[in-house]
Amino acid sequence: MNFERIKEKLNILADAAKYDVSCSSSGSKRANKNKGLGDSSGMGICHTYTEDGRCVSLLKILLTNHCIFDCAYCVTRKSNDVKRAAFKVQEVVNLTINFYRRNYIEGLFLSSGIFKNADYTMERLVLVAKKLRLEENFNGYIHLKSIPGASDELMREAGLYADRLSVNIEIPTEQGLKLLAPDKKREDFIKPMRKVKNEIIQYKSEKKLIKSTPIYAPAGQSTQMIIGATGETDAQIMYTSAYFYKEFQMKRVYYSGYIPISHDERLPSIGTDVPMLRENRLYQTDWLLRFYGFSIQELLNKEHPNLETDIDPKLSWALRNLQHFPVDVNYADRRLLARIPGVGMRSVDKIINARRYRKLGWEHLKAIGISMNRAQYFLVCASSQFETKDRTAAQLKSLIMGTSSSKWRGAYSSQLNLFESNANVTVS
């Protein structure tokens, strides 16, 4: 092995992989067996964070950054003048094992540009996972990024060795994809997703009858879309996301703010800010839809096609629906409690459990850990002191923002200046 050449490849292909954010390892329970190497159960994979807040795994690489496609938003597009490299299958296997033995990583996230065709590339990705499992007895976490258009046979084999499979839909809408990647077809993304979904269903069904059924993609599948490269509204993005969650039983849909990388009139110009705050608001909305009982129509609709950037989507909804408040935390059901700004689902569970024994007052709610600077205007409890003034949505927003701290404050500082004169908060 030529160490310098491997190091050069690693620099190129690890750097090219940083744009893919869908590296979560949740959901897998692959235990160590036969005194092998690694164990993905319980703690999952270690993560690190880049300066812009992105979560990345320690060995997150491309097999190659050669690509036959010329997608305008992609740094590995064939027309981009960047240094190219490609790992051999055995080189990726050796790197994974050696990094693991040195305790640098807990698993592998492997993606790739497409060289020759989809099956040619996918076959090599599968071979890496197969060698790790069968030859190295590696039980750590493996996430394979599937290649759009890969055959059903390869997708079947991939799921036998990988914990999670994913195919990036890349652009939220089909129109956007046609604009920026005219050589790609939406159905090429859909086909492997459907195969993985059907294989998972089949595995779960057969497992009930035959305990020795080979495990298939235990961490499920995920996808990712680029935000801000085209002109989709937040409503369009969330409807697309909801479709993939429902139709393909996705474990996660990831939102990746577009990083301007090329001079192309179809794209935001170089120097344009990466929409990190928008990305964060989309993740918050995703969470509200999956765990808090909200519908898309409640949060995003014709009147409000985009999320507010200066406040979180639940507070935004509450300010538009003040007729539902205040909520009495000592009597409200779980659904209503979850809609109070500043109250998370863990706090909801704690409230429901605690009120079995006594009426809850402000001191109890503080001890539970709810965010009082927001919640105090939307609830009542066992106390003679609570918000009694009939304030407008604009007044409440001003009061709350005046006492809020956020790492995103710099992103909307111009809006904050409008409210600084009404920054005092009182509970009366």
Tab-separated table of C-alpha atoms in Angstrom, residues 203-418:
chain	number	residue	atom	x	y	z
A	203	TYR	CA	-38.004	-9.389	6.181
A	204	LYS	CA	-40.315	-8.384	9.034
A	205	SER	CA	-42.977	-10.763	7.783
A	206	GLU	CA	-40.644	-13.742	7.364
A	207	LYS	CA	-38.937	-13.040	10.688
A	208	LYS	CA	-42.189	-13.829	12.486
A	209	LEU	CA	-42.151	-17.322	10.982
A	210	ILE	CA	-38.439	-18.082	10.620
A	211	LYS	CA	-36.103	-16.732	13.278
A	212	SER	CA	-33.017	-17.335	11.153
A	213	THR	CA	-34.220	-15.015	8.370
A	214	PRO	CA	-31.184	-12.917	7.300
A	215	ILE	CA	-31.470	-9.426	8.729
A	216	TYR	CA	-32.121	-6.716	6.121
A	217	ALA	CA	-31.216	-3.036	6.562
A	218	PRO	CA	-32.068	-2.897	10.287
A	219	ALA	CA	-31.736	0.888	10.423
A	220	GLY	CA	-34.097	1.325	7.470
A	221	GLN	CA	-33.637	3.847	4.707
A	222	SER	CA	-33.317	7.615	4.520
A	223	THR	CA	-33.047	10.330	1.908
A	224	GLN	CA	-31.799	13.874	1.583
A	225	MET	CA	-32.793	16.938	-0.400
A	226	ILE	CA	-30.905	20.136	-1.147
A	227	ILE	CA	-32.578	23.297	0.090
A	228	GLY	CA	-32.180	26.670	-1.562
A	229	ALA	CA	-30.732	25.607	-4.916
A	230	THR	CA	-34.099	26.093	-6.605
A	231	GLY	CA	-37.129	28.165	-5.766
A	232	GLU	CA	-39.327	25.710	-3.861
A	233	THR	CA	-41.357	27.025	-0.958
A	234	ASP	CA	-41.108	25.455	2.469
A	235	ALA	CA	-44.619	24.075	1.939
A	236	GLN	CA	-43.516	22.252	-1.227
A	237	ILE	CA	-40.486	20.857	0.591
A	238	MET	CA	-42.530	19.546	3.500
A	239	TYR	CA	-45.166	17.991	1.249
A	240	THR	CA	-42.376	16.198	-0.619
A	241	SER	CA	-40.899	15.084	2.675
A	242	ALA	CA	-44.266	13.799	3.932
A	243	TYR	CA	-44.720	11.831	0.716
A	244	PHE	CA	-41.416	10.016	1.151
A	245	TYR	CA	-42.032	9.321	4.836
A	246	LYS	CA	-45.398	7.766	4.049
A	247	GLU	CA	-44.767	6.074	0.721
A	248	PHE	CA	-41.329	4.588	1.476
A	249	GLN	CA	-41.411	4.413	5.266
A	250	MET	CA	-38.314	6.586	5.591
A	251	LYS	CA	-36.566	6.679	8.933
A	252	ARG	CA	-35.355	10.187	8.187
A	253	VAL	CA	-35.544	12.848	5.520
A	254	TYR	CA	-32.575	15.213	5.700
A	255	TYR	CA	-32.503	18.837	4.549
A	256	SER	CA	-29.189	20.192	3.324
A	257	GLY	CA	-28.775	23.904	2.711
A	258	TYR	CA	-27.236	24.517	-0.707
A	259	ILE	CA	-23.604	25.619	-0.610
A	260	PRO	CA	-22.827	27.804	-3.648
A	261	ILE	CA	-19.985	26.069	-5.473
A	262	SER	CA	-20.226	27.160	-9.082
A	263	HIS	CA	-20.944	30.049	-11.400
A	264	ASP	CA	-24.217	28.995	-12.962
A	265	GLU	CA	-27.087	31.329	-13.700
A	266	ARG	CA	-29.536	28.627	-12.612
A	267	LEU	CA	-28.124	28.676	-9.077
A	268	PRO	CA	-27.578	31.191	-6.260
A	269	SER	CA	-24.324	33.045	-6.928
A	270	ILE	CA	-21.102	32.193	-5.137
A	271	GLY	CA	-20.958	34.157	-1.904
A	272	THR	CA	-24.651	33.707	-1.171
A	273	ASP	CA	-25.200	32.622	2.424
A	274	VAL	CA	-25.875	28.939	3.020
A	275	PRO	CA	-29.503	28.770	4.269
A	276	MET	CA	-28.606	27.163	7.583
A	277	LEU	CA	-31.392	28.865	9.525
A	278	ARG	CA	-33.967	27.737	6.970
A	279	GLU	CA	-32.534	24.233	7.194
A	280	ASN	CA	-32.980	24.345	10.975
A	281	ARG	CA	-36.589	25.536	10.698
A	282	LEU	CA	-37.362	22.689	8.288
A	283	TYR	CA	-35.965	20.159	10.750
A	284	GLN	CA	-38.118	21.685	13.502
A	285	THR	CA	-41.168	21.415	11.255
A	286	ASP	CA	-40.285	17.829	10.370
A	287	TRP	CA	-40.204	17.065	14.103
A	288	LEU	CA	-43.565	18.733	14.716
A	289	LEU	CA	-45.152	16.682	11.947
A	290	ARG	CA	-43.758	13.356	13.082
A	291	PHE	CA	-43.972	13.617	16.861
A	292	TYR	CA	-46.241	16.517	17.903
A	293	GLY	CA	-49.383	15.748	15.929
A	294	PHE	CA	-49.304	18.775	13.624
A	295	SER	CA	-50.405	18.588	10.005
A	296	ILE	CA	-48.599	20.395	7.179
A	297	GLN	CA	-51.712	22.439	6.482
A	298	GLU	CA	-51.609	23.877	9.999
A	299	LEU	CA	-48.012	25.046	9.694
A	300	LEU	CA	-47.726	25.825	5.990
A	301	ASN	CA	-50.492	26.785	3.611
A	302	LYS	CA	-51.399	29.256	0.875
A	303	GLU	CA	-51.348	32.187	3.290
A	304	HIS	CA	-48.066	31.023	4.876
A	305	PRO	CA	-46.066	29.088	2.232
A	306	ASN	CA	-42.763	29.692	4.023
A	307	LEU	CA	-41.656	29.360	7.626
A	308	GLU	CA	-40.790	32.405	9.671
A	309	THR	CA	-37.061	32.554	10.250
A	310	ASP	CA	-37.014	34.607	13.448
A	311	ILE	CA	-39.231	32.289	15.510
A	312	ASP	CA	-39.671	28.528	15.606
A	313	PRO	CA	-42.610	26.988	13.677
A	314	LYS	CA	-44.593	25.980	16.781
A	315	LEU	CA	-44.479	29.489	18.217
A	316	SER	CA	-45.402	30.844	14.792
A	317	TRP	CA	-48.463	28.566	14.692
A	318	ALA	CA	-49.466	29.497	18.243
A	319	LEU	CA	-49.314	33.229	17.492
A	320	ARG	CA	-51.621	32.696	14.518
A	321	ASN	CA	-54.025	30.632	16.627
A	322	LEU	CA	-54.329	32.448	19.929
A	323	GLN	CA	-57.957	31.288	20.235
A	324	HIS	CA	-56.609	27.880	21.405
A	325	PHE	CA	-54.818	29.412	24.391
A	326	PRO	CA	-54.278	29.536	27.308
A	327	VAL	CA	-54.093	25.796	27.925
A	328	ASP	CA	-54.620	24.522	31.468
A	329	VAL	CA	-51.703	22.160	32.055
A	330	ASN	CA	-53.537	20.394	34.889
A	331	TYR	CA	-56.403	19.225	32.663
A	332	ALA	CA	-55.392	19.431	28.998
A	333	ASP	CA	-54.878	16.255	27.011
A	334	ARG	CA	-51.541	15.216	25.545
A	335	ARG	CA	-52.268	16.723	22.126
A	336	LEU	CA	-52.982	20.179	23.518
A	337	LEU	CA	-50.012	20.126	25.872
A	338	ALA	CA	-47.736	19.351	22.937
A	339	ARG	CA	-48.915	22.519	21.188
A	340	ILE	CA	-47.787	24.906	23.905
A	341	PRO	CA	-44.668	26.785	22.719
A	342	GLY	CA	-41.679	25.910	24.874
A	343	VAL	CA	-43.055	22.513	25.916
A	344	GLY	CA	-41.351	19.488	24.361
A	345	MET	CA	-42.640	15.930	24.292
A	346	ARG	CA	-40.482	14.880	27.236
A	347	SER	CA	-41.978	17.725	29.258
A	348	VAL	CA	-45.462	16.661	28.159
A	349	ASP	CA	-44.828	13.188	29.561
A	350	LYS	CA	-43.456	14.637	32.793
A	351	ILE	CA	-46.479	16.937	33.179
A	352	ILE	CA	-48.949	14.092	32.651
A	353	ASN	CA	-47.103	11.919	35.140
A	354	ALA	CA	-46.629	14.641	37.767
A	355	ARG	CA	-50.222	15.905	37.764
A	356	ARG	CA	-51.436	12.483	38.911
A	357	TYR	CA	-50.157	13.401	42.350
A	358	ARG	CA	-50.792	17.129	42.660
A	359	LYS	CA	-51.842	20.271	40.872
A	360	LEU	CA	-48.901	21.828	39.053
A	361	GLY	CA	-47.805	25.413	39.610
A	362	TRP	CA	-45.059	27.546	38.076
A	363	GLU	CA	-42.369	26.085	40.351
A	364	HIS	CA	-43.255	22.576	39.236
A	365	LEU	CA	-43.229	23.527	35.556
A	366	LYS	CA	-39.825	25.169	35.951
A	367	ALA	CA	-38.516	22.026	37.637
A	368	ILE	CA	-39.870	19.935	34.769
A	369	GLY	CA	-37.804	22.041	32.403
A	370	ILE	CA	-40.274	23.793	30.119
A	371	SER	CA	-39.054	26.946	28.378
A	372	MET	CA	-40.801	29.561	30.503
A	373	ASN	CA	-39.997	32.591	28.358
A	374	ARG	CA	-42.320	31.186	25.686
A	375	ALA	CA	-44.694	28.916	27.569
A	376	GLN	CA	-45.815	31.442	30.206
A	377	TYR	CA	-48.024	33.316	27.712
A	378	PHE	CA	-49.843	30.220	26.516
A	379	LEU	CA	-50.789	28.286	29.652
A	380	VAL	CA	-52.400	28.508	33.063
A	381	CYS	CA	-51.557	26.404	36.086
A	382	ALA	CA	-52.282	26.128	39.820
A	383	SER	CA	-51.203	29.658	40.623
A	384	SER	CA	-52.802	33.028	41.165
A	385	GLN	CA	-50.083	34.606	39.036
A	386	PHE	CA	-50.409	34.189	35.296
A	387	GLU	CA	-50.602	36.231	32.127
A	388	THR	CA	-53.868	38.173	32.186
A	389	LYS	CA	-53.291	40.950	29.655
A	390	ASP	CA	-55.013	40.588	26.314
A	391	ARG	CA	-51.964	40.958	24.107
A	392	THR	CA	-51.813	40.799	20.332
A	393	ALA	CA	-49.682	38.260	18.466
A	394	ALA	CA	-47.201	40.998	17.553
A	395	GLN	CA	-46.849	42.057	21.188
A	396	LEU	CA	-46.304	38.496	22.354
A	397	LYS	CA	-43.718	37.908	19.646
A	398	SER	CA	-41.879	41.047	20.671
A	399	LEU	CA	-41.873	40.062	24.347
A	400	ILE	CA	-40.672	36.523	23.668
A	401	MET	CA	-37.939	37.501	21.241
A	402	GLY	CA	-36.700	40.133	23.648
A	403	THR	CA	-35.838	37.440	26.188
A	404	SER	CA	-34.727	34.705	23.820
A	405	SER	CA	-31.170	33.709	23.042
A	406	SER	CA	-30.297	31.772	19.927
A	407	LYS	CA	-27.211	30.894	17.919
A	408	TRP	CA	-29.210	32.083	14.905
A	409	ARG	CA	-29.691	35.599	16.298
A	410	GLY	CA	-27.168	37.062	13.878
A	411	ALA	CA	-29.128	35.671	10.941
A	412	TYR	CA	-32.188	37.749	11.741
A	413	SER	CA	-30.698	40.694	13.651
A	414	SER	CA	-32.352	43.176	11.294
A	415	GLN	CA	-35.765	41.831	12.291
A	416	LEU	CA	-34.873	41.879	15.984
A	417	ASN	CA	-34.242	45.599	15.932
A	418	LEU	CA	-37.942	46.132	15.346
